[in-house]
């Protein structure tokens, strides 16, 4: 893909918008004729050397034009594709009319984190997948870019200054503990606090934000956005206690029985890295993506001059996996100055769970993709440092129960790759700490908390949501679960007056 | 109840070894022997380093750390004056030591390892064990916690590499003798530099004496989310911060662990050097200011 200068995109959009506005009311055919707006991005050579956000965001003209592509379908298929059912045509209309402020008010009715979700939602498999425009043009990439417009509206709001602090009802004297500070917890804290209940968030790390902070890199989600959301919580009076690991610093049951919390929400995420259990996995230079990304993001090891936390000096890197985590690790390695970054995935590109946009960006940045390949073992030198990876080639076999064609190994297809760093990004499970220290809390066989649609667990007054319930999922799903759990907590507290 | 992380007391026990008491009532009341904390001296750019809780006083709401200043973070921590706070303190972490009435327990502490050994030896004694403590150091000036250990042990054996105090021997010598004398120990707890723990485990192996070691791998979060602390124990991968820090010394792959500890040596050396340069510079600055007066 050739890089188009942001200034050029802006100029074109400006001219086009004037033309469209001059032509008068639009019919569906006119709307379909408006060119899909390309996202302005940082030059792919420049960005290999910095951590700044890659996607620069639409200009106001681009956002309006893109929103005008929406046909305002009466059956709103896009809304069904959004896990939190944002009224998409309504907010697109507001942007098309040049009123992003009205748009953000519509979005905020359903979503608390539009600046985040507009950036990181896998739109091509959610809201944009069923979009009529994309269907008509037989290309999901040509669907209305709902996420980008959502981001635009959120960024405009932020640029306009500090948003109003959401109204908080008079204090009820009830207290709610929220464990973890990822998107599920942020949502619960805000929604419960709004009703006037006192909320304390407990976070194990020294900074709140969950995966938004330690996992997703700056070049995809600027930390200032996460900090803004946290500041909004604090302004509402939510107390955030960092360096507090529930299960160790204090047990969950003590929060209820000794500390007097009326309800607890568990939003501890899926933070336990999976390894493959193959020979050589503990050699020096083999990392989990969690470790690699946490060092770079939370501990700021990317800023080698200032940070005390070291990060490997990787030259030839293999990243194992095909999800967002793998893309983030590979692209971070590029930015740390690696000469070669190879992404190794067991299935084909069509099955990669990563957002399409990130796959494209990774390729532009020079990440080499090896699909239908998997690691068999790692070999090290006399210092115990990884030097080679033996790989096996795969082919797609018969479809399994889920309809996906299973990769099967091709016997005798072994080959070697030379490298000095391996990053394992094959998934995360849930941390067993709460399980081990909270008798009576029900978990399934994958270690996730069992909760009903409203987040109720097997323990009274204990709710859960996000990745700890869903397994590694998405920001918007975590947020949606937080919303429901908060409603359930609020109605529970309203129904049982303080004794 | 909240941890203020204020330094209440600070004392140099031996060259570059500091005892620090910190106000942390939550940790003081929950911690058990064998557990550790993660400390960070600067929220934005500081490193998170693990340190064992050497003692705790729930009444005062304090925990005691014994820190050997080996690198940038530990130096800066040792420099925090009484009355000031540590930016971040997380704990207690790790699985507590399994304390039981074994019978005869030998506690072996090398260098700074005596500090983390102290709460374990104390708990072993309180559980009704006969406790023999072996303390080793390079020379007399590096011996720490001798008095504390003497108070809680039935017998204390001191070894130095140069013979400046106690026996001129490595800790493995008296350990071997104890294994050869009836009744032989029922349990050995060895904490110290990785090589020492490795050779203690090798010493007890032929006698089949159960040997617990406490591993000091590199850590990031200390809660099981990064896997940076992983070690190979009996051909299985374990996370030191949650599955440990204590393991069966006869099953630990010490060579792999020591290699992993060295992963960032180059970076650490330069950060350490820079830290010394900075400290030297501020000392010169102070002197100049004093001279100017
Ligand atoms: C690298 C990476 C990239 C991703 N990219 C995308 C993407 O592009 N789009 C998308 O939609 N999703 C993405 N995801 C997934 C998404 O981030 C998660 O689904 C989402 O963050 C889950 O939110 P959560 O609130 O359940 O928990 P988390 O965000 O995981 O937060 C949990 C928090 O709880 C804390 N915690 C855990 N245990 C305890 C305890 N015992 N006591 C106190 N605190 C505790 C943790 O420290 C953490 O801060 C990505 C994930 C990763 C790792
Ligand atoms: C569970 C646990 C408990 C510990 N308890 C104590 C304690 O009670 N008192 C104490 O002084 N130290 C203890 N340590 C070791 C301590 O964490 C390290 O000395 C510290 O991380 C060094 O940080 P630094 O920035 O000062 O030095 P760095 O610049 O990071 O390192 C300086 C030197 O120390 C070595 N080193 C780095 N990390 C470690 C490590 N984790 N363990 C051993 N050596 C390391 C390096 O190889 C290097 O030679 C413990 C470690 C663990 C894992
Ligand atoms: S929240 Fe996500 S899925 Fe919903 S409209 Fe926004 S980008 Fe689409
Ligand atoms: S499906 Fe597409 S075109 Fe139709 S209302 Fe939704 S965004 Fe607009
Ligand atoms: S320190 Fe990260 S998993 Fe143990």
Short mmCIF file of C-alpha atoms in Angstrom, two decimals, chain B residues 29-291:
data_model
loop_
_atom_site.label_atom_id
_atom_site.label_comp_id
_atom_site.label_asym_id
_atom_site.label_seq_id
_atom_site.Cartn_x
_atom_site.Cartn_y
_atom_site.Cartn_z
CA UNK B 29 -0.61 -8.24 59.48
CA UNK B 30 -1.02 -10.56 56.49
CA UNK B 31 2.55 -11.69 55.81
CA UNK B 32 3.89 -15.10 56.73
CA UNK B 33 7.45 -16.46 56.70
CA UNK B 34 8.88 -16.92 53.23
CA UNK B 35 6.91 -14.11 51.62
CA UNK B 36 8.30 -11.07 49.88
CA UNK B 37 7.36 -7.61 48.66
CA UNK B 38 7.97 -5.73 45.41
CA UNK B 39 9.49 -2.31 45.80
CA UNK B 40 9.73 0.53 43.32
CA UNK B 41 11.46 3.79 44.13
CA UNK B 42 10.07 5.82 41.21
CA UNK B 43 6.60 5.31 39.72
CA UNK B 44 7.43 6.38 36.21
CA UNK B 45 10.85 5.03 35.42
CA UNK B 46 11.80 2.87 38.41
CA UNK B 47 12.31 -0.88 38.28
CA UNK B 48 10.20 -3.23 40.40
CA UNK B 49 12.49 -5.32 42.58
CA UNK B 50 11.57 -8.19 44.93
CA UNK B 51 12.79 -8.19 48.54
CA UNK B 52 12.02 -10.72 51.25
CA UNK B 53 10.18 -9.64 54.38
CA UNK B 54 12.85 -10.32 57.00
CA UNK B 55 10.60 -9.53 59.94
CA UNK B 56 7.28 -7.90 60.73
CA UNK B 57 5.71 -6.18 63.70
CA UNK B 58 1.93 -6.10 63.30
CA UNK B 59 1.56 -4.01 66.47
CA UNK B 60 3.75 -1.25 65.09
CA UNK B 61 2.43 -1.92 61.58
CA UNK B 62 5.90 -2.31 60.16
CA UNK B 63 7.91 -4.72 58.09
CA UNK B 64 11.67 -5.09 58.04
CA UNK B 65 13.66 -5.43 54.85
CA UNK B 66 17.33 -6.23 54.59
CA UNK B 67 18.75 -4.89 51.38
CA UNK B 68 22.06 -5.44 49.76
CA UNK B 69 22.83 -2.46 47.58
CA UNK B 70 23.95 -4.16 44.39
CA UNK B 71 22.45 -2.01 41.68
CA UNK B 72 20.60 1.19 40.96
CA UNK B 73 17.28 0.44 42.67
CA UNK B 74 18.72 -1.13 45.78
CA UNK B 75 21.17 1.77 46.16
CA UNK B 76 18.41 4.32 45.85
CA UNK B 77 16.25 2.40 48.29
CA UNK B 78 19.06 2.28 50.83
CA UNK B 79 19.43 6.04 50.47
CA UNK B 80 15.84 6.91 51.39
CA UNK B 81 16.06 8.83 54.68
CA UNK B 82 13.93 8.04 57.73
CA UNK B 83 10.60 9.82 57.48
CA UNK B 84 10.34 9.64 53.73
CA UNK B 85 8.25 7.14 51.80
CA UNK B 86 8.97 4.45 49.25
CA UNK B 87 6.99 5.21 46.09
CA UNK B 88 5.47 1.75 45.69
CA UNK B 89 5.37 -1.30 47.92
CA UNK B 90 3.33 -4.38 47.00
CA UNK B 91 2.85 -7.49 49.07
CA UNK B 92 2.96 -9.86 50.72
CA UNK B 93 3.69 -12.03 47.70
CA UNK B 94 4.64 -15.66 47.17
CA UNK B 95 3.58 -18.87 48.85
CA UNK B 96 4.47 -18.90 52.55
CA UNK B 97 6.98 -21.47 53.80
CA UNK B 98 5.53 -24.80 54.77
CA UNK B 99 6.23 -24.88 58.50
CA UNK B 100 5.88 -28.20 60.30
CA UNK B 101 7.37 -30.10 63.17
CA UNK B 102 9.98 -32.00 61.17
CA UNK B 103 12.31 -32.75 64.11
CA UNK B 104 15.80 -31.53 63.31
CA UNK B 105 16.01 -28.58 60.94
CA UNK B 106 19.22 -27.07 59.61
CA UNK B 107 18.98 -23.49 58.33
CA UNK B 108 21.79 -22.38 56.04
CA UNK B 109 22.16 -18.69 55.22
CA UNK B 110 24.76 -17.25 52.92
CA UNK B 111 25.55 -13.52 52.85
CA UNK B 112 22.38 -11.49 52.70
CA UNK B 113 20.38 -14.73 52.58
CA UNK B 114 20.47 -14.84 56.37
CA UNK B 115 17.86 -12.08 56.46
CA UNK B 116 15.15 -13.95 54.55
CA UNK B 117 16.11 -17.08 56.48
CA UNK B 118 15.42 -15.41 59.82
CA UNK B 119 11.58 -15.52 59.83
CA UNK B 120 11.66 -19.12 58.61
CA UNK B 121 14.11 -20.26 61.29
CA UNK B 122 12.02 -18.46 63.87
CA UNK B 123 8.83 -20.19 62.72
CA UNK B 124 10.60 -23.57 62.58
CA UNK B 125 11.74 -23.09 66.16
CA UNK B 126 8.26 -22.02 67.28
CA UNK B 127 6.85 -25.16 65.64
CA UNK B 128 8.97 -27.24 68.00
CA UNK B 129 11.93 -28.11 65.81
CA UNK B 130 15.53 -28.39 66.89
CA UNK B 131 17.16 -25.66 64.80
CA UNK B 132 20.82 -25.58 63.82
CA UNK B 133 21.81 -22.47 61.91
CA UNK B 134 24.83 -22.20 59.65
CA UNK B 135 25.78 -18.65 58.66
CA UNK B 136 28.33 -18.03 55.94
CA UNK B 137 29.96 -14.89 54.60
CA UNK B 138 33.11 -13.89 52.78
CA UNK B 139 34.55 -12.23 55.87
CA UNK B 140 33.61 -11.07 59.34
CA UNK B 141 32.43 -7.60 58.30
CA UNK B 142 29.80 -9.15 56.00
CA UNK B 143 28.20 -11.31 58.71
CA UNK B 144 24.69 -10.14 59.51
CA UNK B 145 21.88 -11.21 61.87
CA UNK B 146 24.23 -13.35 64.01
CA UNK B 147 22.65 -12.16 67.24
CA UNK B 148 19.06 -12.54 65.99
CA UNK B 149 19.80 -16.03 64.70
CA UNK B 150 21.54 -17.05 67.92
CA UNK B 151 18.45 -16.06 69.88
CA UNK B 152 16.17 -18.41 67.97
CA UNK B 153 18.52 -21.30 67.16
CA UNK B 154 19.63 -24.21 69.32
CA UNK B 155 23.04 -24.03 67.75
CA UNK B 156 24.82 -21.57 65.44
CA UNK B 157 27.81 -22.37 63.25
CA UNK B 158 29.64 -19.49 61.61
CA UNK B 159 31.84 -19.87 58.55
CA UNK B 160 33.88 -17.29 56.68
CA UNK B 161 35.85 -17.74 53.47
CA UNK B 162 38.92 -16.10 55.01
CA UNK B 163 38.59 -17.40 58.57
CA UNK B 164 38.14 -13.92 60.05
CA UNK B 165 35.24 -15.26 62.12
CA UNK B 166 34.12 -18.79 63.02
CA UNK B 167 35.41 -21.61 60.87
CA UNK B 168 37.40 -20.98 57.71
CA UNK B 169 35.09 -23.02 55.50
CA UNK B 170 32.23 -22.93 53.06
CA UNK B 171 28.77 -23.55 54.56
CA UNK B 172 28.61 -26.89 52.78
CA UNK B 173 31.34 -28.34 55.07
CA UNK B 174 29.41 -28.19 58.35
CA UNK B 175 26.26 -29.11 56.42
CA UNK B 176 27.93 -32.30 55.19
CA UNK B 177 29.12 -33.11 58.71
CA UNK B 178 25.59 -32.68 60.06
CA UNK B 179 24.25 -35.00 57.36
CA UNK B 180 26.83 -37.59 58.36
CA UNK B 181 26.12 -37.41 62.09
CA UNK B 182 23.20 -39.32 63.57
CA UNK B 183 20.51 -38.25 63.97
CA UNK B 184 20.77 -36.64 60.56
CA UNK B 185 18.65 -33.57 59.77
CA UNK B 186 15.03 -34.05 58.74
CA UNK B 187 14.91 -30.86 56.73
CA UNK B 188 17.39 -28.29 55.44
CA UNK B 189 16.48 -24.76 54.43
CA UNK B 190 19.18 -23.02 52.36
CA UNK B 191 18.97 -19.37 51.30
CA UNK B 192 21.79 -17.42 49.72
CA UNK B 193 23.49 -16.88 46.41
CA UNK B 194 22.33 -19.35 43.74
CA UNK B 195 25.67 -21.19 43.66
CA UNK B 196 25.53 -21.71 47.41
CA UNK B 197 22.00 -23.10 47.20
CA UNK B 198 23.01 -25.35 44.34
CA UNK B 199 25.92 -26.82 46.31
CA UNK B 200 23.87 -27.17 49.49
CA UNK B 201 21.36 -29.19 47.47
CA UNK B 202 24.21 -31.28 46.03
CA UNK B 203 25.58 -31.83 49.54
CA UNK B 204 22.33 -33.15 50.99
CA UNK B 205 21.26 -35.13 47.93
CA UNK B 206 23.30 -38.31 48.68
CA UNK B 207 21.84 -38.36 52.19
CA UNK B 208 18.28 -37.97 50.98
CA UNK B 209 17.67 -35.00 53.26
CA UNK B 210 14.74 -32.87 52.12
CA UNK B 211 16.18 -29.49 51.13
CA UNK B 212 14.22 -26.29 50.60
CA UNK B 213 15.77 -23.39 48.67
CA UNK B 214 14.38 -19.90 48.08
CA UNK B 215 14.96 -18.68 44.53
CA UNK B 216 15.73 -15.08 43.67
CA UNK B 217 14.94 -14.90 39.96
CA UNK B 218 14.37 -11.70 38.02
CA UNK B 219 10.78 -10.51 38.40
CA UNK B 220 8.51 -7.87 36.92
CA UNK B 221 5.02 -8.02 38.41
CA UNK B 222 5.40 -10.64 41.13
CA UNK B 223 1.81 -11.81 40.70
CA UNK B 224 2.07 -14.46 37.98
CA UNK B 225 1.32 -12.40 34.88
CA UNK B 226 4.64 -12.14 33.06
CA UNK B 227 6.44 -15.46 33.40
CA UNK B 228 9.78 -13.68 33.62
CA UNK B 229 10.52 -15.40 36.92
CA UNK B 230 10.02 -18.91 35.59
CA UNK B 231 12.36 -21.76 36.48
CA UNK B 232 12.56 -25.41 35.64
CA UNK B 233 11.76 -27.60 38.64
CA UNK B 234 11.70 -31.35 38.06
CA UNK B 235 11.25 -30.79 34.29
CA UNK B 236 8.24 -28.60 34.89
CA UNK B 237 8.02 -24.82 34.42
CA UNK B 238 7.18 -22.99 37.64
CA UNK B 239 6.68 -19.29 38.37
CA UNK B 240 8.82 -18.31 41.35
CA UNK B 241 6.58 -15.40 42.37
CA UNK B 242 3.43 -17.49 42.82
CA UNK B 243 4.49 -21.16 42.94
CA UNK B 244 7.54 -20.26 45.05
CA UNK B 245 9.81 -18.66 45.99
CA UNK B 246 10.63 -21.93 47.82
CA UNK B 247 11.17 -25.18 45.99
CA UNK B 248 12.66 -28.62 46.51
CA UNK B 249 16.36 -27.92 45.98
CA UNK B 250 16.94 -31.40 44.59
CA UNK B 251 14.63 -30.71 41.66
CA UNK B 252 15.63 -27.16 40.69
CA UNK B 253 17.62 -26.67 37.47
CA UNK B 254 20.09 -24.20 39.00
CA UNK B 255 22.20 -23.83 35.89
CA UNK B 256 19.24 -22.63 33.84
CA UNK B 257 18.18 -20.34 36.68
CA UNK B 258 21.63 -18.75 36.93
CA UNK B 259 21.74 -18.21 33.18
CA UNK B 260 18.35 -16.50 33.32
CA UNK B 261 19.54 -14.27 36.19
CA UNK B 262 22.29 -13.01 33.92
CA UNK B 263 19.94 -12.03 31.09
CA UNK B 264 20.30 -8.31 31.66
CA UNK B 265 23.79 -8.21 33.14
CA UNK B 266 25.15 -5.77 30.59
CA UNK B 267 22.30 -3.32 31.09
CA UNK B 268 22.50 -3.60 34.87
CA UNK B 269 26.22 -2.99 34.92
CA UNK B 270 25.87 0.26 33.00
CA UNK B 271 22.86 1.44 35.04
CA UNK B 272 24.83 0.66 38.20
CA UNK B 273 27.86 2.53 36.99
CA UNK B 274 25.73 5.53 36.05
CA UNK B 275 24.11 5.37 39.47
CA UNK B 276 27.52 5.48 41.15
CA UNK B 277 28.57 8.37 38.94
CA UNK B 278 25.37 10.22 39.85
CA UNK B 279 25.89 9.56 43.55
CA UNK B 280 29.49 10.66 43.30
CA UNK B 281 28.40 13.82 41.51
CA UNK B 282 25.82 14.69 44.16
CA UNK B 283 28.36 14.00 46.91
CA UNK B 284 30.84 16.38 45.22
CA UNK B 285 28.05 18.89 44.81
CA UNK B 286 27.21 18.65 48.50
CA UNK B 287 30.84 19.07 49.48
CA UNK B 288 31.18 22.09 47.24
CA UNK B 289 28.11 23.62 48.81
CA UNK B 290 29.47 22.92 52.30
CA UNK B 291 32.83 24.41 51.34
#
